[in-house]
Amino acid sequence: MKHKASKRLSLTWVSLLCISCFFLGVTFTSRFRVSDDYGREKEKSHEKDVTEEVLKIHKAIEALGKSVAMLQKQLSVRHSYQKIVGVSTTNTSTGGNQMSKVFMVIGVNTAFSSRQRRDSLRETWIPQGEKLEKLEKEKGIVVKFMIGHSATPHSILDKEIDSEDAQYKDFFRLDHVEGYYNLSAKTKTFFSSAVATWDAEFYVKIDDDVHVNLGMLGSTLALHRHKPRVYIGCMKSGPIFFSLFKTCTTAKYREPEFWKFGEEGNKYFRHATGQIYAISKDLATYISNNQPILHKYANEDKVNPKGGFTDAHALTLGSWFIGLEVEHIDDGNFCCSTPDCEMKADAGEVCVASFDWTCSGVCKSVNRMWMVHMICGEDDKAVWDVNYDSLR
């Protein structure tokens, strides 16, 4: 009996043990599945987080790359600008390239072959030596012959200018290769270089065969000193040659870009004649800042409606101000003919500048400049008697 009861008990325990093992296995299996699913979900979440971080880093790198590219572009533009406006000047009164605040800077355009023209101006309306320095220090008027360099570095032409400058100290040397077909480029370089050297209210360009009364020029410009963007000179508008002519003497005046000016028979836009003109500081700064993209028209001289010819660089300068808020001031005293200037001088009203239209300057200026100065020039004390501060 005991043996049978023990056997039944063993079977019961075995059954219970089997059932327990079954449920225990099911429980562990479920836990392992849950743990495995959780692990997979966690892994997916981690992968998602990693992907998002990678995208963020990628975007940050792209933004950084754009910033670096922009900085490189700005540095490149700045470097190019500095190279463009680089200038060497022997003007001792301004302390090299140190900025000096003055009233006006006059650049007298000259060439290597124009030594006699320069001497004729030094003997008439441009002061020499201590008077030239005094004019800058006391009146804020800077007068310099502007010239670049020859195509061959350190050529005999450059050395002659160096020697002449050592004697008179009245040159403003430009980083520019001299040449008739580079006049528009020389104009840009002059204004850019002058702005980088002197802090002036006005910048004036004059040809070296024009007579100027400095006192009258200063008094005239002082009347416009409160205007931010002023362009002063003898304004004109010449005809545009749309087609080639049969004769060689007229064919060279054809405008290569005639199609930009509309129909045949049209005229150029208003611009100051090239013998002399003045622009205010804002306009000179505009030329300096935008020098690389300012367009230049053909350099052959254009026919002047009043007779003679005018340099195309004057037309080019006028084109730079089209579309800007600029006040064009047409002042006939900037372009008196030599007979007219004598009559005005006799009446007590001297001109700002005088020249002959037929020659686009004083005809035979080397021999006649002193004569024009005698009959059309202001009193020698005129420039010293003007108080520009009182004209503010």
Tab-separated table of C-alpha atoms in Angstrom:
chain	number	residue	atom	x	y	z
A	1	MET	CA	0.000	0.000	0.000
A	2	LYS	CA	2.765	2.329	0.978
A	3	HIS	CA	4.566	1.614	-2.272
A	4	LYS	CA	1.510	2.500	-4.367
A	5	ALA	CA	0.881	5.692	-2.422
A	6	SER	CA	4.526	6.727	-2.886
A	7	LYS	CA	4.286	6.067	-6.593
A	8	ARG	CA	1.181	8.200	-6.919
A	9	LEU	CA	2.907	10.996	-5.027
A	10	SER	CA	5.926	10.835	-7.330
A	11	LEU	CA	3.718	11.069	-10.413
A	12	THR	CA	1.924	14.033	-8.925
A	13	TRP	CA	5.209	15.828	-8.216
A	14	VAL	CA	6.498	15.001	-11.631
A	15	SER	CA	3.389	16.449	-13.206
A	16	LEU	CA	3.610	19.567	-11.100
A	17	LEU	CA	7.272	19.899	-11.912
A	18	CYS	CA	6.594	19.585	-15.631
A	19	ILE	CA	3.820	22.139	-15.506
A	20	SER	CA	6.025	24.512	-13.497
A	21	CYS	CA	8.866	24.097	-15.963
A	22	PHE	CA	6.488	24.809	-18.819
A	23	PHE	CA	5.220	28.031	-17.333
A	24	LEU	CA	8.708	28.996	-16.287
A	25	GLY	CA	9.918	28.497	-19.853
A	26	VAL	CA	7.048	30.506	-21.240
A	27	THR	CA	7.822	33.329	-18.812
A	28	PHE	CA	11.531	33.438	-19.678
A	29	THR	CA	10.784	33.233	-23.384
A	30	SER	CA	8.354	36.162	-23.140
A	31	ARG	CA	10.896	38.149	-21.180
A	32	PHE	CA	13.597	37.384	-23.710
A	33	ARG	CA	11.258	38.446	-26.540
A	34	VAL	CA	10.306	41.647	-24.747
A	35	SER	CA	13.955	42.305	-23.984
A	36	ASP	CA	14.894	41.619	-27.593
A	37	ASP	CA	12.134	43.887	-28.916
A	38	TYR	CA	13.127	46.589	-26.475
A	39	GLY	CA	16.726	46.235	-27.579
A	40	ARG	CA	15.739	46.556	-31.187
A	41	GLU	CA	13.578	49.601	-30.486
A	42	LYS	CA	16.360	51.131	-28.460
A	43	GLU	CA	18.806	50.426	-31.268
A	44	LYS	CA	16.459	51.998	-33.818
A	45	SER	CA	16.013	55.037	-31.584
A	46	HIS	CA	19.777	55.318	-31.195
A	47	GLU	CA	20.274	55.043	-34.942
A	48	LYS	CA	17.652	57.754	-35.445
A	49	ASP	CA	19.385	59.997	-32.932
A	50	VAL	CA	22.743	59.384	-34.597
A	51	THR	CA	21.245	60.169	-38.026
A	52	GLU	CA	19.758	63.407	-36.752
A	53	GLU	CA	23.066	64.414	-35.202
A	54	VAL	CA	24.890	63.627	-38.442
A	55	LEU	CA	22.405	65.774	-40.390
A	56	LYS	CA	22.850	68.617	-37.920
A	57	ILE	CA	26.629	68.392	-38.210
A	58	HIS	CA	26.379	68.251	-42.012
A	59	LYS	CA	24.206	71.373	-42.070
A	60	ALA	CA	26.593	73.137	-39.708
A	61	ILE	CA	29.527	72.216	-41.949
A	62	GLU	CA	27.653	73.517	-44.998
A	63	ALA	CA	26.875	76.799	-43.221
A	64	LEU	CA	30.485	77.082	-42.096
A	65	GLY	CA	31.671	76.374	-45.618
A	66	LYS	CA	29.455	79.140	-46.987
A	67	SER	CA	30.729	81.543	-44.348
A	68	VAL	CA	34.331	80.670	-45.168
A	69	ALA	CA	33.651	81.092	-48.898
A	70	MET	CA	32.053	84.484	-48.262
A	71	LEU	CA	34.990	85.602	-46.126
A	72	GLN	CA	37.429	84.416	-48.789
A	73	LYS	CA	35.488	86.351	-51.421
A	74	GLN	CA	35.469	89.491	-49.275
A	75	LEU	CA	39.181	89.150	-48.589
A	76	SER	CA	39.837	88.632	-52.292
A	77	VAL	CA	37.807	91.719	-53.221
A	78	ARG	CA	39.540	93.751	-50.528
A	79	HIS	CA	42.945	92.553	-51.692
A	80	SER	CA	42.101	93.410	-55.296
A	81	TYR	CA	40.820	96.815	-54.214
A	82	GLN	CA	44.000	97.542	-52.283
A	83	LYS	CA	46.072	96.587	-55.313
A	84	ILE	CA	43.928	98.772	-57.548
A	85	VAL	CA	44.124	101.885	-55.395
A	86	GLY	CA	47.742	101.354	-54.471
A	87	VAL	CA	49.588	104.586	-55.050
A	88	SER	CA	53.058	105.973	-54.648
A	89	THR	CA	53.286	109.687	-53.933
A	90	THR	CA	56.207	111.928	-53.209
A	91	ASN	CA	54.002	114.587	-51.637
A	92	THR	CA	56.005	115.288	-48.481
A	93	SER	CA	53.420	117.641	-47.023
A	94	THR	CA	50.888	114.823	-46.628
A	95	GLY	CA	53.328	112.502	-44.924
A	96	GLY	CA	53.397	109.753	-47.538
A	97	ASN	CA	50.053	107.904	-47.659
A	98	GLN	CA	48.791	109.403	-44.403
A	99	MET	CA	45.365	110.989	-44.888
A	100	SER	CA	45.320	114.779	-44.806
A	101	LYS	CA	42.090	116.772	-44.641
A	102	VAL	CA	41.999	119.486	-47.335
A	103	PHE	CA	39.502	121.568	-49.290
A	104	MET	CA	40.258	120.370	-52.814
A	105	VAL	CA	42.730	118.186	-54.682
A	106	ILE	CA	43.636	119.231	-58.221
A	107	GLY	CA	45.156	116.642	-60.524
A	108	VAL	CA	46.730	118.156	-63.636
A	109	ASN	CA	46.811	115.431	-66.260
A	110	THR	CA	50.206	115.302	-67.951
A	111	ALA	CA	52.406	112.995	-70.001
A	112	PHE	CA	56.109	112.112	-70.204
A	113	SER	CA	56.562	114.347	-73.239
A	114	SER	CA	54.903	117.392	-71.658
A	115	ARG	CA	57.778	118.877	-69.650
A	116	GLN	CA	57.480	122.257	-71.385
A	117	ARG	CA	53.743	122.380	-70.738
A	118	ARG	CA	54.347	121.732	-67.058
A	119	ASP	CA	56.951	124.474	-66.913
A	120	SER	CA	54.524	126.918	-68.561
A	121	LEU	CA	52.021	126.249	-65.757
A	122	ARG	CA	54.668	126.576	-63.039
A	123	GLU	CA	55.576	129.960	-64.493
A	124	THR	CA	51.946	131.142	-64.451
A	125	TRP	CA	49.146	129.808	-62.241
A	126	ILE	CA	50.716	126.874	-60.288
A	127	PRO	CA	52.814	128.028	-57.290
A	128	GLN	CA	56.258	126.524	-56.730
A	129	GLY	CA	58.294	125.433	-53.736
A	130	GLU	CA	57.281	126.904	-50.367
A	131	LYS	CA	54.252	128.662	-51.876
A	132	LEU	CA	52.905	125.323	-53.081
A	133	GLU	CA	53.285	123.814	-49.615
A	134	LYS	CA	51.778	126.922	-48.021
A	135	LEU	CA	48.800	126.703	-50.364
A	136	GLU	CA	48.036	123.240	-49.047
A	137	LYS	CA	48.659	123.975	-45.371
A	138	GLU	CA	46.890	127.335	-45.161
A	139	LYS	CA	44.187	127.055	-47.817
A	140	GLY	CA	43.718	123.308	-48.136
A	141	ILE	CA	44.387	123.379	-51.883
A	142	VAL	CA	46.535	120.568	-53.274
A	143	VAL	CA	47.870	120.952	-56.828
A	144	LYS	CA	49.743	118.020	-58.372
A	145	PHE	CA	50.743	116.865	-61.830
A	146	MET	CA	49.316	113.357	-62.090
A	147	ILE	CA	51.232	110.772	-64.067
A	148	GLY	CA	51.685	107.003	-64.066
A	149	HIS	CA	54.689	105.017	-65.179
A	150	SER	CA	55.984	103.657	-68.470
A	151	ALA	CA	55.380	100.125	-69.710
A	152	THR	CA	59.050	99.367	-69.018
A	153	PRO	CA	59.878	99.569	-65.304
A	154	HIS	CA	62.570	102.077	-64.326
A	155	SER	CA	62.856	103.372	-67.864
A	156	ILE	CA	64.569	106.639	-68.751
A	157	LEU	CA	61.107	108.266	-68.918
A	158	ASP	CA	60.394	107.311	-65.314
A	159	LYS	CA	63.815	108.506	-64.206
A	160	GLU	CA	63.257	111.882	-65.857
A	161	ILE	CA	60.005	112.303	-63.937
A	162	ASP	CA	61.775	111.261	-60.720
A	163	SER	CA	64.400	113.890	-61.333
A	164	GLU	CA	61.831	116.581	-62.123
A	165	ASP	CA	59.816	115.679	-59.035
A	166	ALA	CA	62.916	115.880	-56.839
A	167	GLN	CA	63.305	119.445	-58.052
A	168	TYR	CA	59.693	120.667	-57.795
A	169	LYS	CA	57.932	118.131	-55.537
A	170	ASP	CA	54.664	118.629	-57.402
A	171	PHE	CA	53.895	115.163	-58.815
A	172	PHE	CA	51.270	112.630	-57.844
A	173	ARG	CA	52.499	109.255	-59.119
A	174	LEU	CA	49.821	106.745	-60.064
A	175	ASP	CA	49.918	102.975	-60.315
A	176	HIS	CA	49.008	103.225	-63.991
A	177	VAL	CA	50.676	102.547	-67.333
A	178	GLU	CA	50.721	105.753	-69.367
A	179	GLY	CA	49.188	105.731	-72.839
A	180	TYR	CA	46.666	107.663	-74.920
A	181	TYR	CA	44.300	104.708	-75.002
A	182	ASN	CA	44.386	104.402	-71.208
A	183	LEU	CA	42.942	107.823	-70.360
A	184	SER	CA	39.688	106.509	-68.887
A	185	ALA	CA	41.603	104.043	-66.740
A	186	LYS	CA	43.920	106.864	-65.636
A	187	THR	CA	40.910	108.939	-64.600
A	188	LYS	CA	39.613	106.101	-62.418
A	189	THR	CA	43.014	105.546	-60.886
A	190	PHE	CA	43.474	109.237	-60.140
A	191	PHE	CA	40.197	109.632	-58.245
A	192	SER	CA	40.653	106.339	-56.390
A	193	SER	CA	44.223	107.174	-55.445
A	194	ALA	CA	43.405	110.744	-54.463
A	195	VAL	CA	40.562	109.597	-52.189
A	196	ALA	CA	42.952	107.150	-50.545
A	197	THR	CA	45.554	109.893	-49.994
A	198	TRP	CA	43.624	113.070	-49.118
A	199	ASP	CA	40.320	113.596	-47.340
A	200	ALA	CA	39.048	116.403	-49.562
A	201	GLU	CA	35.704	118.047	-50.177
A	202	PHE	CA	36.309	118.235	-53.938
A	203	TYR	CA	38.515	116.485	-56.481
A	204	VAL	CA	39.351	118.291	-59.724
A	205	LYS	CA	40.841	117.059	-62.980
A	206	ILE	CA	42.525	119.571	-65.325
A	207	ASP	CA	44.511	119.196	-68.557
A	208	ASP	CA	48.039	120.610	-68.668
A	209	ASP	CA	47.212	123.060	-71.488
A	210	VAL	CA	44.405	124.859	-69.634
A	211	HIS	CA	44.693	128.151	-67.728
A	212	VAL	CA	43.081	128.184	-64.279
A	213	ASN	CA	42.415	130.881	-61.710
A	214	LEU	CA	42.808	129.025	-58.415
A	215	GLY	CA	41.048	131.683	-56.321
A	216	MET	CA	37.970	131.704	-58.550
A	217	LEU	CA	37.952	127.902	-58.719
A	218	GLY	CA	38.026	127.651	-54.933
A	219	SER	CA	35.327	130.300	-54.472
A	220	THR	CA	33.061	128.567	-57.001
A	221	LEU	CA	33.421	125.122	-55.445
A	222	ALA	CA	32.859	126.530	-51.950
A	223	LEU	CA	29.356	127.601	-53.023
A	224	HIS	CA	28.449	123.928	-53.532
A	225	ARG	CA	30.208	122.367	-50.534
A	226	HIS	CA	26.970	121.493	-48.716
A	227	LYS	CA	25.682	119.414	-51.626
A	228	PRO	CA	26.567	115.703	-51.195
A	229	ARG	CA	26.922	114.609	-54.837
A	230	VAL	CA	27.978	117.392	-57.187
A	231	TYR	CA	29.405	117.190	-60.703
A	232	ILE	CA	30.601	120.602	-61.967
A	233	GLY	CA	31.878	121.710	-65.339
A	234	CYS	CA	30.770	122.806	-68.793
A	235	MET	CA	28.028	120.318	-69.594
A	236	LYS	CA	27.537	119.324	-73.206
A	237	SER	CA	26.095	116.607	-75.386
A	238	GLY	CA	27.795	115.755	-78.676
A	239	PRO	CA	26.495	113.721	-81.621
A	240	ILE	CA	26.988	109.958	-81.858
A	241	PHE	CA	28.519	108.591	-85.045
A	242	PHE	CA	26.520	105.459	-85.830
A	243	SER	CA	28.274	104.372	-88.991
A	244	LEU	CA	31.717	104.449	-90.565
A	245	PHE	CA	32.523	107.366	-92.814
A	246	LYS	CA	34.382	107.283	-96.052
A	247	THR	CA	37.237	109.497	-94.921
A	248	CYS	CA	39.893	108.273	-92.516
A	249	THR	CA	39.785	111.519	-90.549
A	250	THR	CA	36.162	110.990	-89.490
A	251	ALA	CA	35.980	107.197	-89.355
A	252	LYS	CA	37.907	107.037	-86.089
A	253	TYR	CA	35.159	109.004	-84.315
A	254	ARG	CA	32.611	106.232	-84.808
A	255	GLU	CA	31.113	105.025	-81.533
A	256	PRO	CA	31.694	101.217	-81.351
A	257	GLU	CA	28.823	100.891	-78.865
A	258	PHE	CA	26.412	103.089	-80.808
A	259	TRP	CA	23.573	100.557	-80.425
A	260	LYS	CA	23.337	101.383	-76.711
A	261	PHE	CA	22.234	104.936	-77.484
A	262	GLY	CA	19.066	104.199	-79.432
A	263	GLU	CA	18.239	105.513	-82.875
A	264	GLU	CA	20.612	107.160	-85.305
A	265	GLY	CA	20.739	110.908	-84.805
A	266	ASN	CA	20.707	110.694	-81.014
A	267	LYS	CA	23.269	112.479	-78.870
A	268	TYR	CA	25.374	111.432	-75.922
A	269	PHE	CA	24.031	112.066	-72.437
A	270	ARG	CA	25.076	115.280	-70.702
A	271	HIS	CA	28.612	115.277	-69.356
A	272	ALA	CA	31.288	117.810	-68.502
A	273	THR	CA	33.863	118.670	-71.125
A	274	GLY	CA	37.188	116.973	-70.452
A	275	GLN	CA	39.466	120.003	-70.084
A	276	ILE	CA	38.365	120.625	-66.472
A	277	TYR	CA	35.691	119.275	-64.144
A	278	ALA	CA	35.182	118.808	-60.420
A	279	ILE	CA	33.345	116.193	-58.386
A	280	SER	CA	32.482	116.080	-54.706
A	281	LYS	CA	33.911	113.611	-52.221
A	282	ASP	CA	30.960	111.197	-52.367
A	283	LEU	CA	31.305	110.769	-56.127
A	284	ALA	CA	35.068	110.266	-55.949
A	285	THR	CA	34.492	107.643	-53.250
A	286	TYR	CA	31.860	105.980	-55.452
A	287	ILE	CA	34.393	105.701	-58.284
A	288	SER	CA	36.975	104.293	-55.878
A	289	ASN	CA	34.623	101.671	-54.446
A	290	ASN	CA	33.277	100.539	-57.826
A	291	GLN	CA	36.395	100.947	-59.938
A	292	PRO	CA	36.619	97.326	-61.205
A	293	ILE	CA	33.103	97.345	-62.717
A	294	LEU	CA	32.880	100.865	-64.160
A	295	HIS	CA	32.608	100.725	-67.939
A	296	LYS	CA	34.981	102.624	-70.240
A	297	TYR	CA	33.926	103.901	-73.654
A	298	ALA	CA	36.203	104.142	-76.687
A	299	ASN	CA	39.190	106.417	-76.097
A	300	GLU	CA	39.223	108.220	-79.436
A	301	ASP	CA	38.325	111.896	-79.095
A	302	LYS	CA	34.718	112.817	-79.807
A	303	VAL	CA	33.514	115.817	-81.783
A	304	ASN	CA	32.551	118.765	-79.588
A	305	PRO	CA	29.439	120.656	-80.768
A	306	LYS	CA	31.104	123.956	-79.861
A	307	GLY	CA	34.085	123.138	-82.050
A	308	GLY	CA	37.195	121.019	-81.570
A	309	PHE	CA	37.243	117.701	-79.765
A	310	THR	CA	36.862	116.436	-76.250
A	311	ASP	CA	38.403	113.391	-74.608
A	312	ALA	CA	36.235	110.298	-74.409
A	313	HIS	CA	37.307	109.830	-70.799
A	314	ALA	CA	35.031	112.794	-70.010
A	315	LEU	CA	32.147	110.967	-71.660
A	316	THR	CA	33.059	107.855	-69.677
A	317	LEU	CA	33.105	109.784	-66.402
A	318	GLY	CA	29.656	111.200	-67.157
A	319	SER	CA	28.320	107.709	-67.837
A	320	TRP	CA	29.337	106.562	-64.336
A	321	PHE	CA	26.911	109.059	-62.793
A	322	ILE	CA	23.905	108.142	-64.923
A	323	GLY	CA	21.304	106.575	-62.629
A	324	LEU	CA	22.772	108.170	-59.486
A	325	GLU	CA	21.313	111.040	-57.482
A	326	VAL	CA	23.859	113.541	-58.799
A	327	GLU	CA	23.427	117.270	-59.324
A	328	HIS	CA	24.945	118.304	-62.660
A	329	ILE	CA	26.058	121.936	-62.517
A	330	ASP	CA	26.677	123.565	-65.881
A	331	ASP	CA	29.017	126.483	-65.244
A	332	GLY	CA	30.205	128.425	-68.278
A	333	ASN	CA	33.082	129.934	-66.291
A	334	PHE	CA	34.782	126.532	-66.483
A	335	CYS	CA	35.213	126.847	-70.254
A	336	CYS	CA	35.883	130.446	-71.247
A	337	SER	CA	37.513	130.929	-74.606
A	338	THR	CA	40.619	133.111	-74.605
A	339	PRO	CA	38.860	136.125	-76.178
A	340	ASP	CA	35.935	135.826	-73.735
A	341	CYS	CA	38.134	135.490	-70.657
A	342	GLU	CA	39.881	138.751	-71.511
A	343	MET	CA	36.592	140.633	-71.755
A	344	LYS	CA	35.383	139.172	-68.463
A	345	ALA	CA	38.657	140.002	-66.746
A	346	ASP	CA	38.387	143.612	-67.961
A	347	ALA	CA	34.885	143.690	-66.457
A	348	GLY	CA	36.211	142.405	-63.137
A	349	GLU	CA	34.767	138.887	-63.525
A	350	VAL	CA	37.578	136.429	-64.110
A	351	CYS	CA	36.856	132.925	-65.378
A	352	VAL	CA	37.574	129.690	-63.550
A	353	ALA	CA	39.321	128.206	-66.588
A	354	SER	CA	40.219	129.366	-70.084
A	355	PHE	CA	41.255	127.574	-73.280
A	356	ASP	CA	40.650	127.515	-77.030
A	357	TRP	CA	37.886	125.199	-78.233
A	358	THR	CA	39.601	124.668	-81.568
A	359	CYS	CA	42.611	123.135	-79.806
A	360	SER	CA	40.774	121.625	-76.804
A	361	GLY	CA	43.230	123.642	-74.728
A	362	VAL	CA	45.239	126.824	-75.052
A	363	CYS	CA	46.574	126.691	-78.603
A	364	LYS	CA	50.385	126.485	-78.582
A	365	SER	CA	50.162	126.586	-74.801
A	366	VAL	CA	53.912	126.383	-74.207
A	367	ASN	CA	54.381	129.762	-75.866
A	368	ARG	CA	50.992	131.369	-75.122
A	369	MET	CA	50.169	130.356	-71.538
A	370	TRP	CA	51.929	133.379	-70.042
A	371	MET	CA	49.992	135.670	-72.411
A	372	VAL	CA	46.659	134.102	-71.407
A	373	HIS	CA	47.691	134.456	-67.768
A	374	MET	CA	48.436	138.155	-68.251
A	375	ILE	CA	45.106	138.994	-69.897
A	376	CYS	CA	42.802	136.468	-68.180
A	377	GLY	CA	44.489	135.786	-64.859
A	378	GLU	CA	43.259	136.942	-61.459
A	379	ASP	CA	45.328	138.992	-59.058
A	380	ASP	CA	48.210	137.030	-57.547
A	381	LYS	CA	46.741	137.563	-54.065
A	382	ALA	CA	43.269	136.298	-55.000
A	383	VAL	CA	43.770	132.698	-53.899
A	384	TRP	CA	45.322	133.842	-50.609
A	385	ASP	CA	42.590	136.365	-49.811
A	386	VAL	CA	39.705	133.887	-50.035
A	387	ASN	CA	38.518	132.571	-46.669
A	388	TYR	CA	36.844	129.269	-47.516
A	389	ASP	CA	35.574	128.820	-43.973
A	390	SER	CA	33.546	132.016	-44.295
A	391	LEU	CA	31.858	130.524	-47.376
A	392	ARG	CA	30.540	127.508	-45.484
